[in-house]
Short mmCIF file of the C-alpha atoms (twelve columns), coordinates in Angstrom:
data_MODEL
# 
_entry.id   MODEL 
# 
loop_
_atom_site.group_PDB 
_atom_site.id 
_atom_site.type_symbol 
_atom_site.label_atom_id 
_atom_site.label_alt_id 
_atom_site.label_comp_id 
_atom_site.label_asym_id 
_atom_site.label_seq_id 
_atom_site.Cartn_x 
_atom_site.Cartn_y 
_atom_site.Cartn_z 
_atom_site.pdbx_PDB_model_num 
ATOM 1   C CA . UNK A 1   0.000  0.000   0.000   1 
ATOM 2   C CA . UNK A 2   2.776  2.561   0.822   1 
ATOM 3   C CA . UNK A 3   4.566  1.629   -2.643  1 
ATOM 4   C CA . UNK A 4   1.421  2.113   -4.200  1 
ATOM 5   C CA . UNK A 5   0.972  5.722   -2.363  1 
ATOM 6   C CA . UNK A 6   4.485  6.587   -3.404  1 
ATOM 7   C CA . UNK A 7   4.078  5.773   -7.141  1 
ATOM 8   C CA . UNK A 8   0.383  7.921   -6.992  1 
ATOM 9   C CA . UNK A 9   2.112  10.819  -5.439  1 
ATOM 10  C CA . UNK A 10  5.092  10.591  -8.329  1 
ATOM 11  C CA . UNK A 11  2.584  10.173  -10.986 1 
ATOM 12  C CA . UNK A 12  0.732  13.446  -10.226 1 
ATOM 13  C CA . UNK A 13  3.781  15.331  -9.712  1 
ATOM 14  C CA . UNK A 14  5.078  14.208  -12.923 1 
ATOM 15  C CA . UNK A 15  1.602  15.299  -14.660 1 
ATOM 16  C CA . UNK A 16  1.547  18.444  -12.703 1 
ATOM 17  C CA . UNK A 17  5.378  19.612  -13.903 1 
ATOM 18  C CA . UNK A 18  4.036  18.335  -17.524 1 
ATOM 19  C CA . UNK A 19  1.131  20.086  -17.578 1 
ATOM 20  C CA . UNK A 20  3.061  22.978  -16.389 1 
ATOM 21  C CA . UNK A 21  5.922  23.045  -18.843 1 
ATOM 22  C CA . UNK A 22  2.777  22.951  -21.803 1 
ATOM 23  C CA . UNK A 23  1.225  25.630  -20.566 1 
ATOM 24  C CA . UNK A 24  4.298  27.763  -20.975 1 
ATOM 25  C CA . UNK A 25  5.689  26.159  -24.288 1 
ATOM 26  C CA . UNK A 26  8.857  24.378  -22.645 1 
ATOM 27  C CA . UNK A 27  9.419  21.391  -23.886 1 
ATOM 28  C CA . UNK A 28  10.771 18.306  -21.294 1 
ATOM 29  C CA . UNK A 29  13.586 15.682  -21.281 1 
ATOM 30  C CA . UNK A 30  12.488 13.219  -18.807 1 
ATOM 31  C CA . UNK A 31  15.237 11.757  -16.617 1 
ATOM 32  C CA . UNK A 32  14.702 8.230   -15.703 1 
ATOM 33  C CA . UNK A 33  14.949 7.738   -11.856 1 
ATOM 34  C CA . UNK A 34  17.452 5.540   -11.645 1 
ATOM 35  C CA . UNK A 35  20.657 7.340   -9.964  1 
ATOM 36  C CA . UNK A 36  18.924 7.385   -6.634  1 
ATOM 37  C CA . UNK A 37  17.073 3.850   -4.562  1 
ATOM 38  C CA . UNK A 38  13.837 4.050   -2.346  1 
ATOM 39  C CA . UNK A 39  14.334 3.004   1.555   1 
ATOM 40  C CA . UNK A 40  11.705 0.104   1.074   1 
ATOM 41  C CA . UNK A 41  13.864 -0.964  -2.296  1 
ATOM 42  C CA . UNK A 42  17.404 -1.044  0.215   1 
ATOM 43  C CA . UNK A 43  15.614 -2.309  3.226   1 
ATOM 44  C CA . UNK A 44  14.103 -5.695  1.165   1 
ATOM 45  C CA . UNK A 45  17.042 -5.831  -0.809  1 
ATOM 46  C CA . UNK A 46  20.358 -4.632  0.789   1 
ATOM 47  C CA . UNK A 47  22.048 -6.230  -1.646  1 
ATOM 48  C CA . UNK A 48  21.105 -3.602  -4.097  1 
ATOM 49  C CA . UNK A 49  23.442 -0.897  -2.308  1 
ATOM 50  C CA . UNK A 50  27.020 -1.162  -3.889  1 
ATOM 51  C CA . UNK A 51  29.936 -3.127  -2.311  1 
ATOM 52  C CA . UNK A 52  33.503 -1.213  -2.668  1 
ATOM 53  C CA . UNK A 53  36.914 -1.817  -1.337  1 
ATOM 54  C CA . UNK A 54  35.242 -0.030  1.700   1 
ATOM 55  C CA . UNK A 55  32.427 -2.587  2.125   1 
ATOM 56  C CA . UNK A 56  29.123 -2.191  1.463   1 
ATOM 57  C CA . UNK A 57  27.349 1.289   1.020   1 
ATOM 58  C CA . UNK A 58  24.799 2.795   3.733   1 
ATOM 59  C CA . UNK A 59  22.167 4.464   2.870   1 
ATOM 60  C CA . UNK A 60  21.984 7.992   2.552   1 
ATOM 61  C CA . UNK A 61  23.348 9.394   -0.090  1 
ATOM 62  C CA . UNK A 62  22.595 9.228   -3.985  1 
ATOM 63  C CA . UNK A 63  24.781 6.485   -6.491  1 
ATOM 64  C CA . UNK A 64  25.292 4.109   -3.699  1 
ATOM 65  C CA . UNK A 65  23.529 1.442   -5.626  1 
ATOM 66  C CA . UNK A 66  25.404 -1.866  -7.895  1 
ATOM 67  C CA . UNK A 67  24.563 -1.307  -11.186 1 
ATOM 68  C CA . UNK A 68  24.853 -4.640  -12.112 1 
ATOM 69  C CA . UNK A 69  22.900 -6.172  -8.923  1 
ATOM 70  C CA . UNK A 70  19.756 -8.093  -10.313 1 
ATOM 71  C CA . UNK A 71  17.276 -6.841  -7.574  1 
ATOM 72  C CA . UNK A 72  18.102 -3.571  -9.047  1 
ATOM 73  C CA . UNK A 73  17.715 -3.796  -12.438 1 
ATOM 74  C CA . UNK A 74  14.560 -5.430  -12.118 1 
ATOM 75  C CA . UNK A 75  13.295 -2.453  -9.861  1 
ATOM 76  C CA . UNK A 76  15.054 0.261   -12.140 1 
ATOM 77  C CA . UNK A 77  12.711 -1.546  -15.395 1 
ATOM 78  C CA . UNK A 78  9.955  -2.001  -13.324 1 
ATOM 79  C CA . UNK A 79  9.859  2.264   -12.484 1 
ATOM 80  C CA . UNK A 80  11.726 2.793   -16.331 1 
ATOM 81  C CA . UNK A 81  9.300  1.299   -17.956 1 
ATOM 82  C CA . UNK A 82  6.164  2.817   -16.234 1 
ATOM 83  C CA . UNK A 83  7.351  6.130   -16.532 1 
ATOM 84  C CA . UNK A 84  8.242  6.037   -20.338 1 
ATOM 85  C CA . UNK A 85  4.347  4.878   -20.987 1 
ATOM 86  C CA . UNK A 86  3.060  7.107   -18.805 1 
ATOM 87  C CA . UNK A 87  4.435  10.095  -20.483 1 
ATOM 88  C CA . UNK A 88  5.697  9.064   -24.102 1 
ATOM 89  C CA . UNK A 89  2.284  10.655  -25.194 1 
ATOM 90  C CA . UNK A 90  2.557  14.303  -23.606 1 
ATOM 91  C CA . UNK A 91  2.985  16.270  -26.290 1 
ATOM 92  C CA . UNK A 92  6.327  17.927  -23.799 1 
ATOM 93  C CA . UNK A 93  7.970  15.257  -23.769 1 
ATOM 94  C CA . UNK A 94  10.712 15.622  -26.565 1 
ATOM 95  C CA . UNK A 95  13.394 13.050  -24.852 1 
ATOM 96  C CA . UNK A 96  14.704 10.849  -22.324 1 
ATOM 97  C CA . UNK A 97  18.022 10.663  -20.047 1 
ATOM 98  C CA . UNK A 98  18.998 7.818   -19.054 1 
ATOM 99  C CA . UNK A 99  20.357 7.690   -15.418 1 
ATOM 100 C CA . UNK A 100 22.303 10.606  -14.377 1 
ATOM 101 C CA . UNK A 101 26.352 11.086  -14.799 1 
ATOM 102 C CA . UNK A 102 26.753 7.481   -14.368 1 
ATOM 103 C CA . UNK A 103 29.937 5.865   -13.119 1 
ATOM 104 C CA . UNK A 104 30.963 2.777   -11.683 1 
ATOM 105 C CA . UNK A 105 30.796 3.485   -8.158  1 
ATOM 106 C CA . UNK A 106 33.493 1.806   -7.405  1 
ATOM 107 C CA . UNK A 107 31.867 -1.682  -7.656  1 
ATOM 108 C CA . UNK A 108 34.078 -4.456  -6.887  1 
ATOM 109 C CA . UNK A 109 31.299 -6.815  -4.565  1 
ATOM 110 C CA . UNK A 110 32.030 -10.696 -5.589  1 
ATOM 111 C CA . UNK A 111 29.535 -10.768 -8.284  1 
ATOM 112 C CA . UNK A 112 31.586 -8.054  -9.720  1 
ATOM 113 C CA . UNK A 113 34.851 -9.603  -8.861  1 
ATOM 114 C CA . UNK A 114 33.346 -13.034 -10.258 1 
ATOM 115 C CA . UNK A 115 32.249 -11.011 -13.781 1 
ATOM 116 C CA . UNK A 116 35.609 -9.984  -14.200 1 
ATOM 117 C CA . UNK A 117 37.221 -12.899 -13.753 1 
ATOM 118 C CA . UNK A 118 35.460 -14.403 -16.264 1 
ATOM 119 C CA . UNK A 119 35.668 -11.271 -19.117 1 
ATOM 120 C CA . UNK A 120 39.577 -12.165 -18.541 1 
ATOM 121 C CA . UNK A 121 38.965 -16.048 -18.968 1 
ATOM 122 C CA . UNK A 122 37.628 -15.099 -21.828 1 
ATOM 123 C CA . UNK A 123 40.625 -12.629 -23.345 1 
ATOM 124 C CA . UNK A 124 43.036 -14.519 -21.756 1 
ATOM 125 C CA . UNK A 125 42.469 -18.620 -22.179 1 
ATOM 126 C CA . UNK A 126 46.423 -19.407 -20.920 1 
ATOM 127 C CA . UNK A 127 47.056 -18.164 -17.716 1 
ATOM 128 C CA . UNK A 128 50.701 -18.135 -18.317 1 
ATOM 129 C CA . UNK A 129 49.941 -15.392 -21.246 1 
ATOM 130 C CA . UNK A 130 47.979 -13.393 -18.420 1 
ATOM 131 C CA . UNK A 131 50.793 -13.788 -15.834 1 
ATOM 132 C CA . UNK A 132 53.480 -12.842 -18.343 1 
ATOM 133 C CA . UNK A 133 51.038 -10.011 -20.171 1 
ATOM 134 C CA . UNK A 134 50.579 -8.494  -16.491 1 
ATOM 135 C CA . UNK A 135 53.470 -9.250  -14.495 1 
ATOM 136 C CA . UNK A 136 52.056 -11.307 -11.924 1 
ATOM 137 C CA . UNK A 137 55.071 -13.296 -11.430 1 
ATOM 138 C CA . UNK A 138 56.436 -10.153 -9.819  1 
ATOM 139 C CA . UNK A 139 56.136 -10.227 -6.005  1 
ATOM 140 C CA . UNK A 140 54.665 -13.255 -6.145  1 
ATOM 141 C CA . UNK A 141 51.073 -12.020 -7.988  1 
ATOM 142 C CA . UNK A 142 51.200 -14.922 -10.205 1 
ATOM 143 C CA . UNK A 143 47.674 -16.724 -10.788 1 
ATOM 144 C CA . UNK A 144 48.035 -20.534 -11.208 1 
ATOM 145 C CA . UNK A 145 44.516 -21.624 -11.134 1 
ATOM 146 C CA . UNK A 146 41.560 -19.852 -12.298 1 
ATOM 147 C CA . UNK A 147 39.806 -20.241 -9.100  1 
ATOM 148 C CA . UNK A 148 42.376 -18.892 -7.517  1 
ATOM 149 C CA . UNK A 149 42.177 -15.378 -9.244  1 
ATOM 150 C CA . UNK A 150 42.069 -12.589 -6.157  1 
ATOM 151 C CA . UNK A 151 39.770 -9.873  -5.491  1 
ATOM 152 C CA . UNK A 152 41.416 -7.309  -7.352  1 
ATOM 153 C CA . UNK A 153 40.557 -4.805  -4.277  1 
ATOM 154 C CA . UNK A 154 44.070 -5.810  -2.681  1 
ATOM 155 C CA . UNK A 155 45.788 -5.923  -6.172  1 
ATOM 156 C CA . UNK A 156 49.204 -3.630  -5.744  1 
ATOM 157 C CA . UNK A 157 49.828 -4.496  -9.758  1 
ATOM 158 C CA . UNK A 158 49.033 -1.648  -11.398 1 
ATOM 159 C CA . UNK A 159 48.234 -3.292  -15.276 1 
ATOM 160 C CA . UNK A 160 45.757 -5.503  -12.988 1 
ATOM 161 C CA . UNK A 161 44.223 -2.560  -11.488 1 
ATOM 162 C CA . UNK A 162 43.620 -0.694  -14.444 1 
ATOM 163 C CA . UNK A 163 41.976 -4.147  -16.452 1 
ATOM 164 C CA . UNK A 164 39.730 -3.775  -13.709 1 
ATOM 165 C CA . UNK A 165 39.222 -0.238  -13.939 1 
ATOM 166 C CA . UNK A 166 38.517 -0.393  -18.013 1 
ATOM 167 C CA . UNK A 167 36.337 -3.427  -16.976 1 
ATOM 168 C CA . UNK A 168 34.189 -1.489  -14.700 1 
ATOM 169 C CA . UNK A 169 33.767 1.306   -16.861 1 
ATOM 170 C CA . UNK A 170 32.185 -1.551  -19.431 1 
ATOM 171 C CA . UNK A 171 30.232 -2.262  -16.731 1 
ATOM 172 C CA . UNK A 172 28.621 1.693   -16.947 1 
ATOM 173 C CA . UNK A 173 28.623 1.146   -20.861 1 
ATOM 174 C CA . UNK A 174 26.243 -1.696  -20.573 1 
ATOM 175 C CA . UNK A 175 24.151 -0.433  -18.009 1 
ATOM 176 C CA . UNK A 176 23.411 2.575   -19.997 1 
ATOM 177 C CA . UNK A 177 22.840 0.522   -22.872 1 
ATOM 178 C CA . UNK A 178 20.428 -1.303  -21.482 1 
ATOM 179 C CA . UNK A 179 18.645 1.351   -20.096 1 
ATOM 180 C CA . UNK A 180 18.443 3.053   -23.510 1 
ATOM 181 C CA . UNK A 181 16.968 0.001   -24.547 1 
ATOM 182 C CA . UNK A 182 14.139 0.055   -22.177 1 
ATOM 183 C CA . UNK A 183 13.587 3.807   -22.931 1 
ATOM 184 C CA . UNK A 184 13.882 3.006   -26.899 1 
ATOM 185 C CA . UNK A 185 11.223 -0.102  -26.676 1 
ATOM 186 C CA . UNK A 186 8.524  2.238   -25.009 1 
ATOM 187 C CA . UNK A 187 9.044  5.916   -25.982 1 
ATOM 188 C CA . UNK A 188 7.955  7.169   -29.282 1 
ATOM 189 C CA . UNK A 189 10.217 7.085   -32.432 1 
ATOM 190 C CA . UNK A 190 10.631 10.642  -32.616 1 
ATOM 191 C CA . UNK A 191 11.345 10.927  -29.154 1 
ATOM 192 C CA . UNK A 192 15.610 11.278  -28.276 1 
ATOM 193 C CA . UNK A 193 17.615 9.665   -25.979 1 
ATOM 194 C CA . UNK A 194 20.894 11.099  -23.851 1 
ATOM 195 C CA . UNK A 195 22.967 11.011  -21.081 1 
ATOM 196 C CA . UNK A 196 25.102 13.601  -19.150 1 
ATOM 197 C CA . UNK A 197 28.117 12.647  -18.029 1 
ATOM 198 C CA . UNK A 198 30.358 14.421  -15.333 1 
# 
């Protein structure tokens, strides 16, 4: 019932600042709501708030969430998709953003760690070419078993470090890529897409 409240009370405002912004001949980019998680969304799903080489997030502040975290995503269509049909009609509405200067946020939970494992499994088949390619042999770094790859969180190799780095910055690629794809399914085709980032 209190979800259901919430989602009333963001649905009028929404047609309120739309009705609005016709009245005076502005036309609106609408910003999907994504950069940002409810309480009740962190306090059934805790998992949703991002783990870092701090541990996990608290609640609080905006972009604490895991991009990549399932509960998420699912949540983030859910409120995506019922936005876009809500207001693809309004004659406003000229585009969408998706998300909001989007970074990684420092993800590096195990699902994350466990993702890029497997992304270098799958660029680097030998381990010995991955050892040599990134020094691991040096101070004792090297990798002899696939399972026993390390949370790169402790990693003082810097060529490790920054495979991470461009890994999780694929990670914001895809997310926003999917989120276009939401917006792109539902809005209308002459309708834009964008993004801002910082």
């Amino acid at each position: 019932a209190a979800r259901a409240e919430q989602l009333t009370r963001i649905v009028s405002h929404v047609d309120r600042t739309l009705a609005a912004m016709q009245r005076h001949g502005i036309k609106v980019i609408v910003g999907t709501p994504t950069y940002v998680v409810p309480t009740w969304l962190a306090r059934e799903h805790p998992n949703v708030l991002v783990v870092t080489p701090k541990g996990r997030a608290e609640y609080g502040w905006r972009q604490n969430m895991d991009i990549t975290d399932p509960d998420y995503r699912r949540a983030a269509e859910r409120v995506i998709v019922a936005l876009v049909d809500h207001v693809k009609d309004h004659p406003a509405v000229i585009g969408y953003q998706v998300d909001n200067e989007t970074k990684a946020y420092n993800t590096s939970g195990p699902n994350v760690q466990a993702a890029f494992v497997a992304d270098m499994k799958r660029r680097w088949p030998d381990l010995d070419a991955l050892n040599k390619a990134y020094g691991l042999d040096y101070w004792s770094n090297r990798i002899n078993r696939w399972e026993d790859f390390p949370s790169v969180n402790g990693s003082i190799n810097a060529s490790l470090s920054n495979a991470f780095a461009r890994f999780q910055r694929g990670l914001v690629t895809d997310f926003l890529a999917w989120q276009a794809g939401l917006v792109r399914a539902h809005a209308r085709p002459d309708q834009f897409i964008t993004h801002n980032f910082d």
